[in-house]
Amino acid sequence: MWDRDLLSGQVALVTGASSGIGRACAEALARAGARVAVNHLPAETAEARSLVGSIRDAGGEAIPVVADVSTEDQVRSMFAEVVGAFGTLHILVNNAGIQSDAAFTDMTLDQWRKVIEINLTGQFLCAREAVREFLRRGPQPEVSKALGKIVCMSSVHQTIPWAGHANYAASKGGLALLMQTIAQEFASHRIRVNAIAPGAIRTPINRDAWSSEEAAEELLALIPYGRIGEPGDIADAVCWLVSDLSDYVTGTTLYVDGGMTLYPGFRENG
Ligand code: NDP
């Protein structure tokens, strides 16, 4: 667990924070001393309020903020709300994402668009507002060496092709170059932009892949480290990546995947 001083004085926004990886990130950032805005969809109000309550009970500061990240007006209002409540923003964890799986020949245009709009356009809209706020606020070297930090939640499927998930793999592959391009454009302003590529993490998005013994066994065959990841594995990496401990890191993807991208099929066959 990180020390409370790690991010003290900083404000973080986590999108899709009412469950899974986003929830763990919001909790960990608050434990590391950040004031946290917990983004959620209207349907997730109860979950978001309970998360905010548990952060406050533990002595942290948090507020819930509603927005569909794929809708420009809602994203702009959400950022205005965060800046209104906390004064500015230092950290964006661009986490919200969905899957809508189908064999390629059965995938509807609606399925394609929905995944691209949330996973890729949503990250563009939030990152753009975050960069605008970092530039508006200006340097605060007593708070953080960087002007601002963005973490894009990607996936091992920015690298590994994934049959039956063309929309998802395309959204994460696109995200890799979006992240690097923003990082290149704003490095001279001391804005750091990085991605985390989780492997298989135990959350609702992939429940079918781990909830039965048989499915979990099949999944474990793809993970050299021999266990399924937990949301906290990602949250710890996020805390490091948005802290001054990683101040010289920008434009990179950190794979947190138990070795899934090490081509485990080649262990005994190659
Ligand atoms: P979850 O389904 O638990 O969390 C996703 C969150 O995003 C949910 O809270 C969801 O809300 C929210 N969300 C969905 N659409 C929107 C939207 N339009 N606006 C705002 N919030 C939205 O899954 P994970 O925690 O696993 O996923 C988090 C991220 O991690 C995703 O980007 C995913 O692609 C990535 N990832 C996850 C992996 C894993 O193994 N779990 C592996 C690789 C990457 P609601 O529940 O209401 O839909």
GROMACS .gro file of N, CA, C and O in nm, residues 20-62:
model
  172
   20GLY      N    1  -1.518  -0.285  -1.053
   20GLY     CA    2  -1.395  -0.343  -1.108
   20GLY      C    3  -1.268  -0.262  -1.086
   20GLY      O    4  -1.238  -0.217  -0.975
   21ILE      N    5  -1.193  -0.246  -1.195
   21ILE     CA    6  -1.062  -0.179  -1.189
   21ILE      C    7  -1.077  -0.032  -1.148
   21ILE      O    8  -0.998   0.019  -1.068
   22GLY      N    9  -1.179   0.035  -1.200
   22GLY     CA   10  -1.198   0.177  -1.168
   22GLY      C   11  -1.222   0.197  -1.020
   22GLY      O   12  -1.167   0.290  -0.958
   23ARG      N   13  -1.303   0.111  -0.961
   23ARG     CA   14  -1.332   0.121  -0.818
   23ARG      C   15  -1.202   0.105  -0.737
   23ARG      O   16  -1.173   0.182  -0.646
   24ALA      N   17  -1.124   0.003  -0.772
   24ALA     CA   18  -0.998  -0.021  -0.701
   24ALA      C   19  -0.902   0.097  -0.718
   24ALA      O   20  -0.831   0.134  -0.624
   25CYS      N   21  -0.902   0.158  -0.836
   25CYS     CA   22  -0.814   0.275  -0.859
   25CYS      C   23  -0.858   0.391  -0.771
   25CYS      O   24  -0.775   0.458  -0.710
   26ALA      N   25  -0.989   0.417  -0.767
   26ALA     CA   26  -1.038   0.529  -0.685
   26ALA      C   27  -1.002   0.507  -0.539
   26ALA      O   28  -0.955   0.601  -0.471
   27GLU      N   29  -1.019   0.386  -0.489
   27GLU     CA   30  -0.986   0.357  -0.349
   27GLU      C   31  -0.836   0.376  -0.323
   27GLU      O   32  -0.796   0.435  -0.223
   28ALA      N   33  -0.754   0.324  -0.415
   28ALA     CA   34  -0.608   0.331  -0.395
   28ALA      C   35  -0.558   0.476  -0.405
   28ALA      O   36  -0.472   0.518  -0.327
   29LEU      N   37  -0.611   0.553  -0.499
   29LEU     CA   38  -0.569   0.693  -0.513
   29LEU      C   39  -0.605   0.772  -0.387
   29LEU      O   40  -0.529   0.855  -0.339
   30ALA      N   41  -0.725   0.743  -0.332
   30ALA     CA   42  -0.766   0.812  -0.209
   30ALA      C   43  -0.675   0.772  -0.093
   30ALA      O   44  -0.634   0.856  -0.013
   31ARG      N   45  -0.641   0.642  -0.086
   31ARG     CA   46  -0.549   0.597   0.021
   31ARG      C   47  -0.412   0.663   0.007
   31ARG      O   48  -0.344   0.686   0.106
   32ALA      N   49  -0.375   0.694  -0.118
   32ALA     CA   50  -0.245   0.759  -0.141
   32ALA      C   51  -0.254   0.910  -0.124
   32ALA      O   52  -0.158   0.981  -0.153
   33GLY      N   53  -0.371   0.960  -0.081
   33GLY     CA   54  -0.382   1.101  -0.042
   33GLY      C   55  -0.452   1.192  -0.140
   33GLY      O   56  -0.468   1.311  -0.113
   34ALA      N   57  -0.492   1.140  -0.259
   34ALA     CA   58  -0.560   1.226  -0.357
   34ALA      C   59  -0.705   1.248  -0.319
   34ALA      O   60  -0.768   1.162  -0.256
   35ARG      N   61  -0.759   1.364  -0.359
   35ARG     CA   62  -0.904   1.384  -0.353
   35ARG      C   63  -0.959   1.327  -0.483
   35ARG      O   64  -0.906   1.357  -0.591
   36VAL      N   65  -1.064   1.247  -0.472
   36VAL     CA   66  -1.103   1.166  -0.589
   36VAL      C   67  -1.246   1.195  -0.635
   36VAL      O   68  -1.340   1.194  -0.554
   37ALA      N   69  -1.261   1.218  -0.766
   37ALA     CA   70  -1.393   1.227  -0.827
   37ALA      C   71  -1.424   1.092  -0.890
   37ALA      O   72  -1.346   1.041  -0.971
   38VAL      N   73  -1.537   1.036  -0.847
   38VAL     CA   74  -1.577   0.900  -0.886
   38VAL      C   75  -1.681   0.909  -0.997
   38VAL      O   76  -1.797   0.939  -0.972
   39ASN      N   77  -1.638   0.889  -1.122
   39ASN     CA   78  -1.734   0.899  -1.234
   39ASN      C   79  -1.814   0.770  -1.247
   39ASN      O   80  -1.762   0.661  -1.232
   40HIS      N   81  -1.943   0.789  -1.277
   40HIS     CA   82  -2.030   0.672  -1.296
   40HIS      C   83  -2.145   0.709  -1.388
   40HIS      O   84  -2.175   0.828  -1.410
   41LEU      N   85  -2.209   0.607  -1.442
   41LEU     CA   86  -2.330   0.627  -1.523
   41LEU      C   87  -2.448   0.644  -1.427
   41LEU      O   88  -2.441   0.599  -1.311
   42PRO      N   89  -2.559   0.706  -1.474
   42PRO     CA   90  -2.673   0.730  -1.384
   42PRO      C   91  -2.721   0.601  -1.316
   42PRO      O   92  -2.760   0.603  -1.199
   43ALA      N   93  -2.714   0.488  -1.388
   43ALA     CA   94  -2.766   0.362  -1.331
   43ALA      C   95  -2.682   0.311  -1.214
   43ALA      O   96  -2.725   0.224  -1.141
   44GLU      N   97  -2.562   0.365  -1.199
   44GLU     CA   98  -2.469   0.313  -1.097
   44GLU      C   99  -2.460   0.405  -0.975
   44GLU      O  100  -2.363   0.399  -0.899
   45THR      N  101  -2.562   0.487  -0.953
   45THR     CA  102  -2.555   0.586  -0.845
   45THR      C  103  -2.533   0.522  -0.709
   45THR      O  104  -2.451   0.570  -0.629
   46ALA      N  105  -2.603   0.414  -0.680
   46ALA     CA  106  -2.591   0.352  -0.547
   46ALA      C  107  -2.450   0.301  -0.524
   46ALA      O  108  -2.391   0.323  -0.417
   47GLU      N  109  -2.390   0.236  -0.625
   47GLU     CA  110  -2.254   0.182  -0.612
   47GLU      C  111  -2.154   0.297  -0.592
   47GLU      O  112  -2.064   0.288  -0.509
   48ALA      N  113  -2.172   0.405  -0.669
   48ALA     CA  114  -2.079   0.518  -0.659
   48ALA      C  115  -2.090   0.583  -0.522
   48ALA      O  116  -1.989   0.619  -0.460
   49ARG      N  117  -2.215   0.598  -0.474
   49ARG     CA  118  -2.232   0.660  -0.342
   49ARG      C  119  -2.171   0.574  -0.233
   49ARG      O  120  -2.113   0.626  -0.137
   50SER      N  121  -2.183   0.443  -0.246
   50SER     CA  122  -2.124   0.357  -0.142
   50SER      C  123  -1.972   0.364  -0.147
   50SER      O  124  -1.905   0.365  -0.043
   51LEU      N  125  -1.914   0.376  -0.266
   51LEU     CA  126  -1.768   0.392  -0.277
   51LEU      C  127  -1.722   0.525  -0.215
   51LEU      O  128  -1.627   0.529  -0.135
   52VAL      N  129  -1.795   0.632  -0.249
   52VAL     CA  130  -1.761   0.763  -0.192
   52VAL      C  131  -1.770   0.758  -0.039
   52VAL      O  132  -1.683   0.807   0.033
   53GLY      N  133  -1.875   0.691   0.010
   53GLY     CA  134  -1.894   0.677   0.156
   53GLY      C  135  -1.777   0.603   0.219
   53GLY      O  136  -1.725   0.644   0.323
   54SER      N  137  -1.732   0.495   0.154
   54SER     CA  138  -1.624   0.416   0.217
   54SER      C  139  -1.491   0.492   0.212
   54SER      O  140  -1.411   0.484   0.304
   55ILE      N  141  -1.470   0.572   0.107
   55ILE     CA  142  -1.348   0.655   0.102
   55ILE      C  143  -1.351   0.759   0.215
   55ILE      O  144  -1.254   0.779   0.287
   56ARG      N  145  -1.470   0.822   0.232
   56ARG     CA  146  -1.481   0.925   0.338
   56ARG      C  147  -1.467   0.862   0.476
   56ARG      O  148  -1.400   0.918   0.564
   57ASP      N  149  -1.525   0.742   0.494
   57ASP     CA  150  -1.514   0.674   0.625
   57ASP      C  151  -1.368   0.645   0.659
   57ASP      O  152  -1.330   0.641   0.776
   58ALA      N  153  -1.287   0.623   0.554
   58ALA     CA  154  -1.145   0.592   0.578
   58ALA      C  155  -1.061   0.719   0.590
   58ALA      O  156  -0.938   0.713   0.593
   59GLY      N  157  -1.128   0.836   0.592
   59GLY     CA  158  -1.056   0.962   0.613
   59GLY      C  159  -1.017   1.033   0.485
   59GLY      O  160  -0.947   1.135   0.487
   60GLY      N  161  -1.064   0.981   0.369
   60GLY     CA  162  -1.030   1.043   0.241
   60GLY      C  163  -1.138   1.140   0.196
   60GLY      O  164  -1.240   1.159   0.262
   61GLU      N  165  -1.113   1.203   0.079
   61GLU     CA  166  -1.211   1.296   0.021
   61GLU      C  167  -1.254   1.245  -0.115
   61GLU      O  168  -1.168   1.210  -0.197
   62ALA      N  169  -1.385   1.242  -0.139
   62ALA     CA  170  -1.435   1.194  -0.269
   62ALA      C  171  -1.571   1.254  -0.299
   62ALA      O  172  -1.645   1.288  -0.206
   0.00000   0.00000   0.00000
